[in-house]
XYZ file of C-alpha atoms in Angstrom:
651
model
C 61.035 137.023 79.137
C 59.578 139.499 81.629
C 60.881 141.918 84.271
C 58.375 142.807 86.984
C 58.531 146.028 89.022
C 56.346 146.645 92.100
C 56.779 149.795 94.229
C 56.086 149.052 97.901
C 56.924 152.700 98.519
C 57.778 155.781 96.374
C 55.163 154.796 93.784
C 53.642 158.151 92.706
C 54.959 159.460 96.027
C 58.169 160.808 97.566
C 59.359 158.921 100.644
C 59.459 155.315 101.855
C 61.445 154.174 98.811
C 61.138 150.414 98.426
C 60.965 148.794 94.991
C 60.512 145.055 94.534
C 61.801 143.684 91.228
C 61.760 140.233 89.655
C 64.379 139.695 86.963
C 65.439 136.352 85.519
C 63.692 134.516 88.345
C 65.482 136.566 91.041
C 63.631 138.751 93.576
C 65.458 141.885 94.718
C 64.434 144.717 97.041
C 65.758 148.138 96.028
C 65.952 150.428 99.081
C 64.019 150.050 102.320
C 62.999 153.507 103.499
C 60.574 155.254 105.825
C 57.991 157.976 105.109
C 58.534 161.240 106.962
C 54.895 162.241 106.567
C 53.544 159.430 108.805
C 54.014 158.443 112.440
C 51.975 155.214 112.376
C 52.376 151.873 110.593
C 52.260 153.674 107.230
C 55.754 155.067 107.757
C 57.239 151.675 106.716
C 56.534 149.747 103.466
C 53.926 146.995 103.522
C 56.255 143.988 103.632
C 53.319 141.568 103.719
C 53.166 141.973 99.932
C 56.411 139.982 99.703
C 55.295 137.170 102.003
C 52.220 136.632 104.155
C 54.087 134.064 106.275
C 57.222 136.117 106.968
C 59.721 133.932 105.085
C 61.415 136.966 103.546
C 64.852 135.363 103.379
C 63.495 132.615 101.137
C 61.615 135.059 98.936
C 64.382 137.647 98.376
C 67.783 137.054 96.826
C 69.202 140.327 98.158
C 68.473 143.884 99.322
C 70.268 146.888 97.765
C 70.448 150.296 99.502
C 71.305 153.247 97.241
C 72.322 155.797 99.929
C 71.987 156.765 103.593
C 68.949 159.082 103.547
C 66.228 157.748 105.834
C 63.593 157.662 103.098
C 65.818 155.024 101.477
C 67.189 153.089 104.466
C 65.021 154.062 107.486
C 63.036 150.793 107.561
C 66.020 148.467 107.139
C 66.520 147.487 110.844
C 62.771 146.935 111.169
C 62.781 144.644 108.124
C 65.839 142.620 109.121
C 65.552 142.398 112.912
C 61.808 142.611 113.520
C 60.451 141.060 110.303
C 63.203 138.447 110.103
C 65.038 139.001 106.803
C 68.478 137.394 107.088
C 69.817 137.549 103.506
C 72.562 139.705 101.968
C 72.326 143.519 101.956
C 74.507 145.582 99.600
C 75.522 149.244 99.882
C 78.647 151.345 99.362
C 81.285 151.842 102.083
C 80.268 155.466 102.932
C 76.615 154.419 103.133
C 77.475 151.564 105.482
C 79.459 153.948 107.710
C 76.861 156.731 107.877
C 73.606 154.719 107.928
C 73.811 153.567 111.584
C 74.326 157.133 112.834
C 71.237 158.474 111.079
C 69.204 155.418 112.081
C 70.183 155.945 115.711
C 69.188 159.633 115.556
C 65.876 158.594 114.023
C 65.341 155.995 116.761
C 66.106 158.509 119.537
C 63.630 161.070 118.200
C 60.899 158.468 117.644
C 61.306 156.443 120.838
C 62.931 158.675 123.458
C 61.247 161.979 122.537
C 57.921 160.853 121.065
C 57.560 157.675 123.130
C 56.689 155.449 120.170
C 56.559 151.683 120.569
C 57.079 148.721 118.241
C 60.255 150.399 117.021
C 63.737 149.004 116.405
C 66.389 149.367 119.131
C 70.068 150.372 119.086
C 70.981 146.675 119.224
C 68.748 146.039 116.212
C 70.657 148.678 114.234
C 74.019 147.080 115.078
C 72.795 143.587 114.208
C 71.315 144.858 110.962
C 74.578 146.470 109.856
C 76.441 143.197 110.454
C 74.482 141.725 107.532
C 75.656 144.471 105.149
C 78.200 143.737 102.410
C 79.998 146.928 101.295
C 80.791 147.400 97.604
C 83.168 149.653 95.682
C 82.301 151.708 92.628
C 82.529 149.743 89.343
C 83.081 146.514 91.282
C 81.060 143.625 89.837
C 79.577 141.523 92.644
C 78.249 138.036 91.960
C 75.379 137.594 94.426
C 75.030 134.014 93.171
C 75.949 132.141 89.987
C 73.451 134.127 87.867
C 72.884 137.477 89.605
C 75.483 140.234 89.300
C 75.378 143.851 90.481
C 77.639 146.842 89.889
C 77.598 150.285 91.561
C 78.021 153.594 89.688
C 78.617 157.096 91.071
C 75.352 158.982 91.659
C 76.452 162.329 93.161
C 73.547 163.417 95.426
C 75.238 162.674 98.783
C 78.443 161.035 99.958
C 78.342 157.349 98.996
C 75.187 157.492 96.846
C 75.223 154.931 94.049
C 73.188 153.763 91.075
C 73.092 149.989 90.690
C 73.300 147.975 87.488
C 71.673 144.549 87.939
C 72.044 141.700 85.468
C 70.669 138.162 85.321
C 71.576 136.288 82.155
C 70.659 138.514 79.205
C 68.235 140.701 81.212
C 69.451 143.876 82.883
C 68.115 146.757 84.963
C 69.449 150.023 86.391
C 68.132 151.507 89.627
C 69.204 155.117 90.156
C 68.132 155.779 93.739
C 68.569 159.559 94.119
C 71.134 161.165 91.814
C 72.351 164.513 90.548
C 73.592 165.145 87.011
C 75.101 168.527 87.987
C 78.395 168.736 89.936
C 78.442 170.973 93.011
C 81.006 172.392 95.425
C 81.898 169.083 97.062
C 80.522 166.235 94.912
C 80.775 165.284 91.241
C 77.926 164.552 88.847
C 76.343 161.127 88.364
C 77.792 158.922 85.653
C 77.067 155.480 84.218
C 78.359 153.386 81.310
C 76.296 152.899 78.163
C 74.903 149.663 79.657
C 71.670 149.681 77.575
C 69.456 148.201 80.323
C 66.138 146.576 79.540
C 64.622 148.714 82.332
C 65.759 151.975 83.946
C 64.068 152.747 87.297
C 64.689 156.432 87.934
C 63.661 158.953 90.551
C 61.466 161.818 89.310
C 61.385 164.214 92.287
C 61.804 167.240 90.009
C 60.132 165.768 86.933
C 58.741 169.100 85.692
C 61.537 171.389 86.880
C 64.490 172.752 84.938
C 66.636 174.711 87.373
C 68.189 178.060 86.610
C 71.952 178.459 86.790
C 73.630 177.332 89.990
C 75.561 180.589 90.288
C 72.406 182.743 90.260
C 70.800 180.511 92.924
C 73.877 180.856 95.136
C 73.893 184.631 94.673
C 70.191 184.833 95.537
C 70.686 182.660 98.642
C 73.575 184.772 99.984
C 71.721 188.046 99.339
C 68.621 186.882 101.218
C 70.659 185.686 104.209
C 72.734 188.893 104.295
C 69.680 191.189 104.008
C 67.858 189.366 106.815
C 70.722 189.442 109.343
C 71.505 193.063 108.412
C 67.929 193.888 109.435
C 68.412 192.145 112.789
C 66.550 188.933 111.922
C 67.449 185.283 112.517
C 67.774 182.841 109.617
C 66.967 179.153 109.990
C 68.059 176.809 107.210
C 66.645 173.278 107.666
C 69.045 170.676 106.242
C 69.799 166.999 106.587
C 72.919 165.963 108.451
C 75.099 165.251 105.426
C 74.814 166.427 101.840
C 73.218 169.828 101.176
C 74.418 170.907 104.611
C 78.082 170.733 103.560
C 77.328 172.360 100.210
C 75.662 175.397 101.818
C 78.211 175.602 104.645
C 81.076 175.871 102.135
C 79.131 178.557 100.261
C 78.259 180.701 103.283
C 81.693 180.233 104.907
C 83.374 181.577 101.763
C 80.971 184.546 101.644
C 81.398 185.415 105.339
C 85.181 185.312 104.880
C 85.075 187.546 101.807
C 82.656 190.089 103.340
C 84.299 189.952 106.799
C 80.911 189.491 108.519
C 80.703 188.940 112.269
C 77.143 187.569 112.568
C 77.390 184.107 114.178
C 76.583 180.969 112.161
C 75.690 177.735 113.951
C 75.362 174.116 112.921
C 73.460 171.419 114.823
C 75.696 169.967 117.544
C 78.056 167.198 116.542
C 77.244 167.175 112.854
C 80.260 169.274 111.857
C 82.607 166.827 113.563
C 80.860 163.848 111.980
C 80.981 165.441 108.536
C 84.703 166.170 108.895
C 85.349 162.569 109.853
C 83.401 161.063 106.950
C 84.679 163.432 104.287
C 88.236 162.767 105.437
C 87.631 159.023 105.439
C 85.942 158.956 102.034
C 87.752 161.800 100.292
C 87.845 159.781 97.035
C 84.042 160.227 96.752
C 84.284 164.042 96.593
C 85.001 166.175 93.533
C 88.453 166.994 92.191
C 88.661 170.428 93.816
C 88.072 169.022 97.300
C 90.590 166.228 96.684
C 93.288 168.595 95.420
C 93.008 171.022 98.363
C 92.381 168.466 101.114
C 96.076 167.860 101.860
C 96.714 171.561 102.444
C 93.374 172.626 103.855
C 90.287 170.749 105.004
C 87.362 172.566 103.364
C 85.138 171.345 106.199
C 87.158 172.966 108.992
C 84.935 176.031 109.179
C 86.190 179.253 110.737
C 82.841 181.060 111.003
C 80.486 178.129 111.675
C 80.250 176.969 115.300
C 78.377 174.107 117.024
C 74.810 174.937 118.092
C 73.699 174.716 121.716
C 70.063 174.828 122.857
C 70.836 177.730 125.227
C 71.559 179.955 122.179
C 67.882 179.964 121.167
C 67.097 182.944 123.439
C 70.206 185.003 122.596
C 69.528 188.520 121.226
C 70.849 189.708 117.907
C 70.867 188.124 114.457
C 72.225 184.657 113.755
C 72.169 181.984 111.065
C 71.448 178.371 112.032
C 71.759 175.216 109.938
C 69.398 172.852 111.756
C 68.333 169.269 111.204
C 66.194 167.659 109.927
C 65.488 169.208 106.541
C 61.691 168.840 106.446
C 60.911 170.323 109.900
C 59.235 167.103 111.016
C 61.200 166.916 114.308
C 64.465 167.868 116.030
C 66.298 171.177 116.261
C 64.855 172.644 113.059
C 61.273 172.213 114.327
C 62.162 173.602 117.758
C 63.710 176.735 116.232
C 60.815 177.143 113.807
C 58.268 177.142 116.641
C 60.322 179.773 118.474
C 61.079 182.113 115.565
C 58.020 181.715 113.300
C 55.892 184.507 114.888
C 58.528 187.229 114.233
C 58.294 188.785 110.717
C 61.965 189.865 110.893
C 63.086 186.254 110.893
C 63.457 184.098 107.802
C 63.341 180.408 106.929
C 65.077 179.226 103.753
C 63.969 175.797 102.532
C 66.785 174.508 100.294
C 65.269 171.155 99.338
C 62.170 169.065 98.722
C 59.611 168.464 101.493
C 57.372 165.405 101.597
C 53.621 166.032 101.778
C 52.371 165.976 105.380
C 55.557 167.343 106.954
C 55.681 170.774 108.615
C 58.113 171.839 105.888
C 55.570 171.122 103.142
C 52.929 173.139 105.005
C 55.338 176.074 105.324
C 56.077 175.975 101.591
C 52.338 175.802 100.862
C 51.992 179.220 102.535
C 49.918 178.165 105.565
C 49.806 180.956 108.145
C 48.770 178.760 111.080
C 50.306 175.304 111.317
C 49.206 172.514 113.642
C 52.435 170.885 114.823
C 50.763 168.192 116.940
C 47.589 167.720 118.974
C 48.708 170.302 121.529
C 50.771 172.830 119.543
C 49.963 175.274 116.762
C 52.227 178.023 115.400
C 51.464 181.373 113.768
C 53.726 181.725 110.727
C 54.761 185.368 110.299
C 58.433 184.929 109.373
C 59.651 185.275 105.776
C 59.541 181.992 103.833
C 61.958 181.443 100.946
C 62.291 178.328 98.800
C 65.628 178.093 96.990
C 66.244 174.735 95.358
C 69.670 173.458 96.356
C 68.351 169.927 96.228
C 70.820 167.327 94.958
C 68.186 165.599 92.834
C 68.279 165.511 89.044
C 65.880 167.924 87.361
C 63.898 167.072 84.210
C 66.889 167.868 81.989
C 69.146 165.628 84.099
C 66.698 162.710 83.974
C 66.523 162.931 80.177
C 70.317 163.133 80.067
C 70.687 159.906 82.072
C 68.198 158.046 79.850
C 70.206 159.151 76.831
C 73.509 158.268 78.505
C 72.657 154.670 79.443
C 70.366 154.070 76.401
C 67.529 152.442 78.335
C 64.914 150.395 76.477
C 62.128 150.982 79.052
C 61.764 153.537 81.854
C 59.928 153.262 85.185
C 59.402 156.496 87.149
C 59.352 156.384 90.957
C 60.011 158.816 93.844
C 57.885 161.656 92.460
C 54.451 163.232 92.527
C 51.795 161.715 90.273
C 51.035 164.842 88.240
C 54.716 165.567 87.575
C 55.368 161.947 86.634
C 52.602 162.042 84.028
C 54.155 165.048 82.299
C 57.657 163.534 82.236
C 56.294 160.163 81.145
C 54.711 161.636 78.003
C 57.861 163.609 77.243
C 60.078 160.492 77.508
C 57.802 158.470 75.223
C 57.658 161.303 72.681
C 61.366 162.181 72.671
C 62.898 158.689 72.946
C 60.099 156.558 71.523
C 60.385 154.023 74.351
C 57.747 152.751 76.826
C 57.549 154.587 80.159
C 55.624 153.593 83.308
C 54.691 155.367 86.566
C 53.149 152.670 88.825
C 51.445 153.474 92.134
C 52.353 151.641 95.347
C 51.348 147.977 95.092
C 50.843 148.153 91.320
C 52.774 145.610 89.246
C 54.424 146.594 85.976
C 55.401 143.680 83.693
C 57.906 144.587 80.984
C 58.656 142.197 78.139
C 62.340 141.966 77.279
C 63.989 140.833 74.077
C 65.482 137.353 73.975
C 69.036 137.207 72.650
C 69.745 134.369 70.202
C 73.473 133.731 69.599
C 74.593 133.143 66.001
C 77.937 132.250 64.477
C 79.606 134.389 61.812
C 82.983 134.080 60.118
C 85.624 136.712 60.802
C 86.181 137.145 57.054
C 82.530 138.132 56.536
C 82.757 140.742 59.294
C 86.018 142.143 57.866
C 84.527 142.491 54.388
C 81.619 144.527 55.720
C 83.896 146.645 57.907
C 85.914 147.522 54.810
C 82.722 148.409 52.954
C 81.611 150.529 55.920
C 84.906 152.460 55.951
C 84.621 153.109 52.226
C 81.112 154.477 52.685
C 82.174 156.858 55.464
C 83.597 160.351 54.894
C 87.352 160.810 54.823
C 88.842 161.437 58.260
C 92.306 162.302 56.916
C 94.108 165.344 58.378
C 93.661 168.726 56.677
C 95.922 169.599 53.778
C 98.700 172.128 54.204
C 96.510 174.884 52.841
C 93.644 174.094 55.181
C 93.689 174.886 58.892
C 92.501 172.341 61.437
C 89.745 174.755 62.473
C 88.496 174.900 58.864
C 88.544 171.104 58.704
C 86.581 170.793 61.958
C 84.024 173.302 60.747
C 83.657 171.419 57.478
C 82.982 168.151 59.310
C 80.386 169.848 61.506
C 78.600 171.158 58.416
C 78.135 167.663 56.989
C 74.572 166.342 57.178
C 73.903 163.603 59.762
C 73.748 160.826 57.158
C 77.292 161.666 55.969
C 78.939 161.297 59.375
C 80.487 158.003 60.530
C 78.120 155.534 62.176
C 78.639 153.555 65.374
C 76.958 150.442 63.909
C 77.815 148.203 60.974
C 75.076 146.895 58.678
C 75.940 143.324 57.686
C 73.904 141.739 54.919
C 73.674 138.006 54.539
C 71.515 134.956 55.234
C 70.676 133.050 58.414
C 71.237 129.321 58.017
C 69.379 127.065 60.451
C 70.249 123.370 60.444
C 68.734 121.016 62.976
C 71.154 120.205 65.769
C 73.665 122.883 64.686
C 74.274 126.489 65.828
C 72.554 129.187 63.791
C 75.019 130.612 61.253
C 75.154 133.942 59.403
C 76.729 133.552 55.952
C 77.354 135.528 52.779
C 74.250 135.358 50.557
C 76.175 134.286 47.452
C 77.737 131.350 49.308
C 74.364 130.164 50.626
C 72.729 130.461 47.206
C 75.557 128.525 45.604
C 75.314 125.727 48.198
C 71.535 125.501 47.979
C 71.258 125.906 44.209
C 68.754 128.760 44.525
C 68.545 131.593 42.016
C 69.621 135.080 43.106
C 67.122 137.921 42.861
C 68.419 141.412 42.212
C 66.790 144.287 44.103
C 67.588 147.706 42.706
C 66.560 151.232 43.745
C 66.582 154.456 41.742
C 65.886 158.076 42.624
C 66.026 161.382 40.760
C 68.079 164.342 42.022
C 66.820 167.622 40.609
C 68.840 170.771 39.878
C 68.278 174.212 38.346
C 69.796 174.270 34.850
C 70.127 178.080 34.727
C 71.869 178.268 38.097
C 74.094 175.349 37.058
C 75.275 177.197 33.956
C 76.130 180.284 36.024
C 78.100 178.136 38.489
C 79.929 176.362 35.647
C 80.978 179.598 33.938
C 82.519 180.842 37.208
C 84.414 177.614 37.987
C 88.183 177.533 37.275
C 87.945 173.941 36.045
C 85.542 174.837 33.257
C 87.214 178.131 32.352
C 90.349 176.149 31.460
C 88.404 174.037 28.946
C 85.892 176.656 27.921
C 87.950 177.882 24.958
C 87.987 174.361 23.587
C 84.179 174.202 23.480
C 82.288 175.483 20.485
C 80.248 178.360 21.800
C 77.624 177.600 19.218
C 77.192 174.007 20.421
C 74.026 173.145 22.319
C 74.198 173.561 26.112
C 74.048 170.087 27.723
C 73.121 170.682 31.382
C 73.137 166.975 32.308
C 76.724 166.537 31.108
C 77.924 169.492 33.148
C 75.904 168.283 36.186
C 77.658 164.909 35.901
C 81.022 166.692 35.702
C 80.176 168.666 38.848
C 79.113 165.530 40.714
C 82.167 163.576 39.518
C 84.573 166.218 40.872
C 82.714 166.255 44.223
C 82.802 162.438 44.484
C 86.505 162.293 43.652
C 87.177 164.737 46.499
C 84.899 162.969 49.013
C 85.448 159.248 48.376
C 87.977 158.996 45.547
C 90.733 157.845 47.921
C 88.601 154.974 49.246
C 86.653 153.550 46.326
C 87.145 153.423 42.546
C 85.021 155.726 40.388
C 84.501 155.218 36.644
C 83.228 157.853 34.218
C 81.954 157.411 30.697
C 80.221 159.960 28.549
C 76.781 159.640 30.083
C 77.235 158.091 33.553
C 79.342 157.750 36.704
C 79.750 154.194 38.044
C 80.733 153.169 41.609
C 80.287 149.428 42.198
C 76.587 148.817 41.494
C 75.778 152.505 41.821
C 75.130 154.321 38.552
C 74.593 158.088 38.235
C 73.303 158.992 34.777
C 71.350 161.451 32.706
C 67.773 160.381 31.988
C 67.214 158.707 28.628
C 65.065 160.270 25.914
C 62.384 157.654 26.530
C 62.066 158.593 30.202
C 59.577 161.364 30.868
C 61.459 163.787 33.104
C 61.234 167.497 33.580
C 64.420 169.296 32.601
C 67.234 169.347 35.136
C 67.702 166.035 36.918
C 70.108 163.114 37.366
C 69.078 159.483 37.939
C 70.895 157.559 40.716
C 70.401 153.791 40.993
C 71.967 151.097 43.206
C 71.640 147.486 44.330
C 70.542 146.800 47.903
C 73.954 145.464 49.026
C 75.514 148.904 48.350
C 72.868 150.818 50.302
C 75.344 152.315 52.809
C 77.659 153.606 50.095
C 74.662 154.855 48.095
C 73.485 156.860 51.123
C 76.905 158.475 51.336
C 76.962 159.244 47.600
C 73.433 160.685 47.677
C 74.576 163.098 50.367
C 77.589 164.202 48.301
C 75.404 164.662 45.217
C 72.909 166.707 47.231
C 75.687 169.005 48.467
C 77.232 169.294 44.991
C 73.936 170.290 43.370
C 72.819 172.518 46.270
C 74.264 175.650 44.659
C 72.152 175.070 41.534
C 68.790 175.425 43.246
């Protein structure tokens, strides 16, 4: 079975996210965004890849939108109303509420200000949103009899979700944009251990590991304060919802604490919209916002006022949060053109900028920027790049892969060079395949086929009992041992001694024509079939230092009590004392769970035999032989660990 992934956008690129997947015979579009670096037909994905004849509704089973940012939803009205897709569209409730507002702002800038044609209308946006089906977090939606989807919290912005998609035994997770670090108003992304066949993850910051959030906040506030104290203006380009609220809460708290009087402005109307949405969807915020919301709305800012265009020529310092975040249009671009020539002023870029936008040129250090065919700007103001982006960094991406236990990874929404570095790191660290396809490139991923088998409950119980006997004791500490000592002792155990989250069941598969495949105890199958049983046995040698062993024995209380009974002239038998030492350790570790037997020259536990080497075996002095049958391999592993610890002091 095969899962196919084709990026129509965001393949080795940031922007225009649109991923086409085929899973279990179902075709699904993940996101439908626009590219902020283009103003021609390249701003939208190439939908002709899906169908040359325009029958998109027949070709696609559904469209899923991860969140409201335009690079993930900006092409949706174009696709539904102008290209003709009429099938189901899924997104969360906050995304459904906020999407039309951002789409309308985008339409106004593109059509009314820039005069572009062949663009969707306000009516198209409304008609598009009527096709949307809103979903709740952790709600399993059956798109049809075979296809199910489930949304998980992604952080990033209000309403952002990761989607788990399942068809039969095949599964896939699409992250959209996510953040594994909680911030001042949103929690961190989280997903169950769903073990998907394929994880499609963003990789915007594939080679970045951010410094501490507190130091970034301190640096941001210092730069803003120093600039306004020197009489300069500060412009902070942000998107309408998301980082804007994060930075507003931060700077509002600082202004209040420092009792500063320098005015702070926010693009007109956005504060009111943010208040409305955060009040409406308060359950999507973090616990601190929820707990204080009844008494005080964190988004009712005392120092931050609505921006008006007439303020642009006012004297004196000011701080302005202006949209959009990449300086490609709107208030932020207008302010940048006005303030860029003055070296006293400052621009702080708090997030990622797509290649081709004015923001990316500013970050690249260009001193003269061509805005359009008629306008160029001399850049003399101070440029600062402080990453307050709500995207996962390299550490966060690795954390998510580990959390969901993906079997294959596909990187999208990142730059090619960064993807290559992260790709090699994922394959090295996790030992799983990783892909970074370009736009239009198809990745075919083979998935494992699940074959159901029947097994008796009694067989499972027997192996569970064996597993528990092979695991270390989890009993509470004795009266003379503190809980802290017990915890420390457990931490000091080697990895192979700790309990496992899987159970090894040994037996035989029985395949009869016309009957379900059965898993049975080997002895039962051999008896029924009349076949002879073969015994597989393993044996290893555990070395020790005989001199160090004797010193340890002479100091031990156990041996001091019997030392007077021993004839001091008798020959020192290191193997016998080594067996004594191991026997005491085994009694302490597993004696309450499994029976141990001791004779003069060996310790026996089931099929496991710990003995001194015979005179016919050529062994260097100082070593015990440990042998076991294959069916006791788990218990043998546990015993080998105990023996290793017991003899460690003799080396």
